[in-house]
């Protein structure tokens, strides 16, 4: 990905108050909207979270 593309995507996310990137930190204001925009299935994301949380399953 080019710098221009990443900057446009981050600008759009910031404008829609979904997320912002500031001082090397990503702040997510609306996780549900971010998953929707990214096309992530909610059940799949729940599986990722469960596997990567402490005591959540095999690493």
mmCIF file of N, CA and C in Angstrom:
data_model
loop_
_atom_site.group_PDB
_atom_site.id
_atom_site.type_symbol
_atom_site.label_atom_id
_atom_site.label_comp_id
_atom_site.label_asym_id
_atom_site.label_seq_id
_atom_site.Cartn_x
_atom_site.Cartn_y
_atom_site.Cartn_z
ATOM 1 N N UNK A 1 0.833 -1.171 0.000
ATOM 2 C CA UNK A 1 0.000 0.000 0.000
ATOM 3 C C UNK A 1 0.883 1.241 0.000
ATOM 4 N N UNK A 2 0.418 2.241 -0.691
ATOM 5 C CA UNK A 2 1.185 3.476 -0.737
ATOM 6 C C UNK A 2 0.795 4.392 0.418
ATOM 7 N N UNK A 3 1.670 5.335 0.719
ATOM 8 C CA UNK A 3 1.394 6.323 1.760
ATOM 9 C C UNK A 3 0.112 7.085 1.442
ATOM 10 N N UNK A 4 -0.071 7.425 0.175
ATOM 11 C CA UNK A 4 -1.256 8.188 -0.235
ATOM 12 C C UNK A 4 -2.534 7.394 0.055
ATOM 13 N N UNK A 5 -2.540 6.110 -0.282
ATOM 14 C CA UNK A 5 -3.725 5.278 -0.046
ATOM 15 C C UNK A 5 -4.027 5.166 1.456
ATOM 16 N N UNK A 6 -3.012 4.867 2.240
ATOM 17 C CA UNK A 6 -3.202 4.723 3.689
ATOM 18 C C UNK A 6 -3.705 6.039 4.273
ATOM 19 N N UNK A 7 -3.134 7.149 3.844
ATOM 20 C CA UNK A 7 -3.555 8.451 4.342
ATOM 21 C C UNK A 7 -5.018 8.735 3.990
ATOM 22 N N UNK A 8 -5.440 8.378 2.783
ATOM 23 C CA UNK A 8 -6.837 8.583 2.387
ATOM 24 C C UNK A 8 -7.792 7.738 3.224
ATOM 25 N N UNK A 9 -7.425 6.501 3.456
ATOM 26 C CA UNK A 9 -8.274 5.615 4.264
ATOM 27 C C UNK A 9 -8.369 6.131 5.701
ATOM 28 N N UNK A 10 -7.232 6.498 6.290
ATOM 29 C CA UNK A 10 -7.252 7.024 7.654
ATOM 30 C C UNK A 10 -8.038 8.328 7.738
ATOM 31 N N UNK A 11 -7.931 9.165 6.728
ATOM 32 C CA UNK A 11 -8.693 10.417 6.701
ATOM 33 C C UNK A 11 -10.190 10.149 6.651
ATOM 34 N N UNK A 12 -10.587 9.174 5.847
ATOM 35 C CA UNK A 12 -12.008 8.828 5.746
ATOM 36 C C UNK A 12 -12.519 8.262 7.073
ATOM 37 N N UNK A 13 -11.730 7.416 7.717
ATOM 38 C CA UNK A 13 -12.126 6.849 9.012
ATOM 39 C C UNK A 13 -12.250 7.946 10.068
ATOM 40 N N UNK A 14 -11.332 8.905 10.017
ATOM 41 C CA UNK A 14 -11.378 10.013 10.968
ATOM 42 C C UNK A 14 -12.596 10.899 10.711
ATOM 43 N N UNK A 15 -12.862 11.190 9.448
ATOM 44 C CA UNK A 15 -13.994 12.052 9.082
ATOM 45 C C UNK A 15 -15.325 11.435 9.521
ATOM 46 N N UNK A 16 -15.431 10.109 9.418
ATOM 47 C CA UNK A 16 -16.657 9.411 9.803
ATOM 48 C C UNK A 16 -16.693 9.068 11.293
ATOM 49 N N UNK A 17 -15.666 9.509 12.043
ATOM 50 C CA UNK A 17 -15.558 9.265 13.488
ATOM 51 C C UNK A 17 -15.586 7.766 13.815
ATOM 52 N N UNK A 18 -14.913 6.994 12.966
ATOM 53 C CA UNK A 18 -14.783 5.551 13.202
ATOM 54 C C UNK A 18 -13.480 5.279 13.951
ATOM 55 N N UNK A 19 -12.400 5.911 13.493
ATOM 56 C CA UNK A 19 -11.091 5.718 14.114
ATOM 57 C C UNK A 19 -10.177 6.870 13.726
ATOM 58 N N UNK A 20 -9.112 7.034 14.495
ATOM 59 C CA UNK A 20 -8.100 8.022 14.128
ATOM 60 C C UNK A 20 -6.734 7.490 14.514
ATOM 61 N N UNK A 21 -5.726 7.931 13.802
ATOM 62 C CA UNK A 21 -4.342 7.570 14.065
ATOM 63 C C UNK A 21 -3.618 8.853 14.414
ATOM 64 N N UNK A 22 -3.087 8.911 15.646
ATOM 65 C CA UNK A 22 -2.456 10.137 16.106
ATOM 66 C C UNK A 22 -1.299 9.773 17.029
ATOM 67 N N UNK A 23 -0.141 10.334 16.777
ATOM 68 C CA UNK A 23 1.051 10.057 17.582
ATOM 69 C C UNK A 23 1.305 8.559 17.748
ATOM 70 N N UNK A 24 1.305 7.840 16.626
ATOM 71 C CA UNK A 24 1.598 6.399 16.577
ATOM 72 C C UNK A 24 0.587 5.542 17.337
ATOM 73 N N UNK A 25 -0.594 6.071 17.582
ATOM 74 C CA UNK A 25 -1.636 5.303 18.274
ATOM 75 C C UNK A 25 -2.909 5.303 17.448
ATOM 76 N N UNK A 26 -3.490 4.136 17.353
ATOM 77 C CA UNK A 26 -4.772 3.990 16.670
ATOM 78 C C UNK A 26 -5.862 4.014 17.726
ATOM 79 N N UNK A 27 -6.781 4.949 17.604
ATOM 80 C CA UNK A 27 -7.908 5.063 18.534
ATOM 81 C C UNK A 27 -9.173 4.700 17.775
ATOM 82 N N UNK A 28 -9.852 3.661 18.228
ATOM 83 C CA UNK A 28 -11.069 3.193 17.565
ATOM 84 C C UNK A 28 -12.272 3.708 18.351
ATOM 85 N N UNK A 29 -13.073 4.549 17.702
ATOM 86 C CA UNK A 29 -14.249 5.129 18.335
ATOM 87 C C UNK A 29 -15.468 4.221 18.199
ATOM 88 N N UNK A 30 -15.559 3.522 17.068
ATOM 89 C CA UNK A 30 -16.745 2.721 16.785
ATOM 90 C C UNK A 30 -16.312 1.370 16.195
ATOM 91 N N UNK A 31 -15.997 0.380 17.053
ATOM 92 C CA UNK A 31 -15.515 -0.909 16.576
ATOM 93 C C UNK A 31 -16.500 -1.623 15.642
ATOM 94 N N UNK A 32 -17.788 -1.527 15.941
ATOM 95 C CA UNK A 32 -18.780 -2.196 15.096
ATOM 96 C C UNK A 32 -18.789 -1.619 13.690
ATOM 97 N N UNK A 33 -18.730 -0.307 13.585
ATOM 98 C CA UNK A 33 -18.713 0.350 12.272
ATOM 99 C C UNK A 33 -17.414 0.021 11.533
ATOM 100 N N UNK A 34 -16.304 -0.031 12.258
ATOM 101 C CA UNK A 34 -15.027 -0.372 11.642
ATOM 102 C C UNK A 34 -15.071 -1.784 11.061
ATOM 103 N N UNK A 35 -15.647 -2.729 11.794
ATOM 104 C CA UNK A 35 -15.777 -4.100 11.282
ATOM 105 C C UNK A 35 -16.674 -4.129 10.054
ATOM 106 N N UNK A 36 -17.735 -3.349 10.069
ATOM 107 C CA UNK A 36 -18.650 -3.285 8.936
ATOM 108 C C UNK A 36 -17.949 -2.730 7.694
ATOM 109 N N UNK A 37 -17.238 -1.627 7.857
ATOM 110 C CA UNK A 37 -16.524 -0.998 6.740
ATOM 111 C C UNK A 37 -15.445 -1.934 6.191
ATOM 112 N N UNK A 38 -14.777 -2.663 7.104
ATOM 113 C CA UNK A 38 -13.698 -3.569 6.689
ATOM 114 C C UNK A 38 -14.223 -4.883 6.121
ATOM 115 N N UNK A 39 -15.524 -5.146 6.305
ATOM 116 C CA UNK A 39 -16.095 -6.385 5.801
ATOM 117 C C UNK A 39 -15.727 -7.599 6.640
ATOM 118 N N UNK A 40 -15.499 -7.378 7.937
ATOM 119 C CA UNK A 40 -15.142 -8.466 8.845
ATOM 120 C C UNK A 40 -16.414 -9.064 9.431
ATOM 121 N N UNK A 41 -16.515 -10.382 9.392
ATOM 122 C CA UNK A 41 -17.653 -11.095 9.974
ATOM 123 C C UNK A 41 -17.533 -11.058 11.494
ATOM 124 N N UNK A 42 -18.602 -10.678 12.175
ATOM 125 C CA UNK A 42 -18.583 -10.535 13.631
ATOM 126 C C UNK A 42 -18.227 -11.847 14.333
ATOM 127 N N UNK A 43 -18.725 -12.977 13.850
ATOM 128 C CA UNK A 43 -18.410 -14.263 14.480
ATOM 129 C C UNK A 43 -16.941 -14.621 14.296
ATOM 130 N N UNK A 44 -16.388 -14.285 13.140
ATOM 131 C CA UNK A 44 -14.975 -14.551 12.897
ATOM 132 C C UNK A 44 -14.117 -13.704 13.840
ATOM 133 N N UNK A 45 -14.479 -12.438 14.001
ATOM 134 C CA UNK A 45 -13.737 -11.556 14.899
ATOM 135 C C UNK A 45 -13.823 -12.061 16.335
ATOM 136 N N UNK A 46 -14.990 -12.541 16.748
ATOM 137 C CA UNK A 46 -15.148 -13.080 18.100
ATOM 138 C C UNK A 46 -14.221 -14.277 18.300
ATOM 139 N N UNK A 47 -14.058 -15.090 17.271
ATOM 140 C CA UNK A 47 -13.136 -16.219 17.342
ATOM 141 C C UNK A 47 -11.696 -15.775 17.498
ATOM 142 N N UNK A 48 -11.303 -14.714 16.773
ATOM 143 C CA UNK A 48 -9.938 -14.167 16.903
ATOM 144 C C UNK A 48 -9.701 -13.672 18.318
ATOM 145 N N UNK A 49 -10.690 -12.960 18.845
ATOM 146 C CA UNK A 49 -10.558 -12.392 20.188
ATOM 147 C C UNK A 49 -10.448 -13.508 21.217
ATOM 148 N N UNK A 50 -11.282 -14.520 21.096
ATOM 149 C CA UNK A 50 -11.262 -15.634 22.046
ATOM 150 C C UNK A 50 -9.918 -16.361 22.018
ATOM 151 N N UNK A 51 -9.372 -16.570 20.824
ATOM 152 C CA UNK A 51 -8.097 -17.283 20.710
ATOM 153 C C UNK A 51 -6.925 -16.458 21.231
ATOM 154 N N UNK A 52 -7.030 -15.139 21.170
ATOM 155 C CA UNK A 52 -5.896 -14.284 21.541
ATOM 156 C C UNK A 52 -6.026 -13.644 22.916
ATOM 157 N N UNK A 53 -7.069 -13.971 23.639
ATOM 158 C CA UNK A 53 -7.206 -13.436 24.989
ATOM 159 C C UNK A 53 -6.567 -14.410 25.981
ATOM 160 N N UNK A 54 -6.138 -13.906 27.137
ATOM 161 C CA UNK A 54 -5.511 -14.809 28.127
ATOM 162 C C UNK A 54 -6.443 -15.970 28.486
ATOM 163 N N UNK A 55 -5.914 -17.174 28.383
ATOM 164 C CA UNK A 55 -6.682 -18.371 28.702
ATOM 165 C C UNK A 55 -7.711 -18.709 27.655
ATOM 166 N N UNK A 56 -7.588 -18.106 26.455
ATOM 167 C CA UNK A 56 -8.603 -18.279 25.433
ATOM 168 C C UNK A 56 -8.435 -19.470 24.520
ATOM 169 N N UNK A 57 -7.406 -20.218 24.644
ATOM 170 C CA UNK A 57 -7.249 -21.383 23.794
ATOM 171 C C UNK A 57 -5.831 -21.528 23.308
ATOM 172 N N UNK A 58 -5.596 -22.508 22.433
ATOM 173 C CA UNK A 58 -4.237 -22.768 21.963
ATOM 174 C C UNK A 58 -3.694 -21.595 21.171
ATOM 175 N N UNK A 59 -2.412 -21.326 21.358
ATOM 176 C CA UNK A 59 -1.765 -20.215 20.652
ATOM 177 C C UNK A 59 -1.263 -20.651 19.300
#
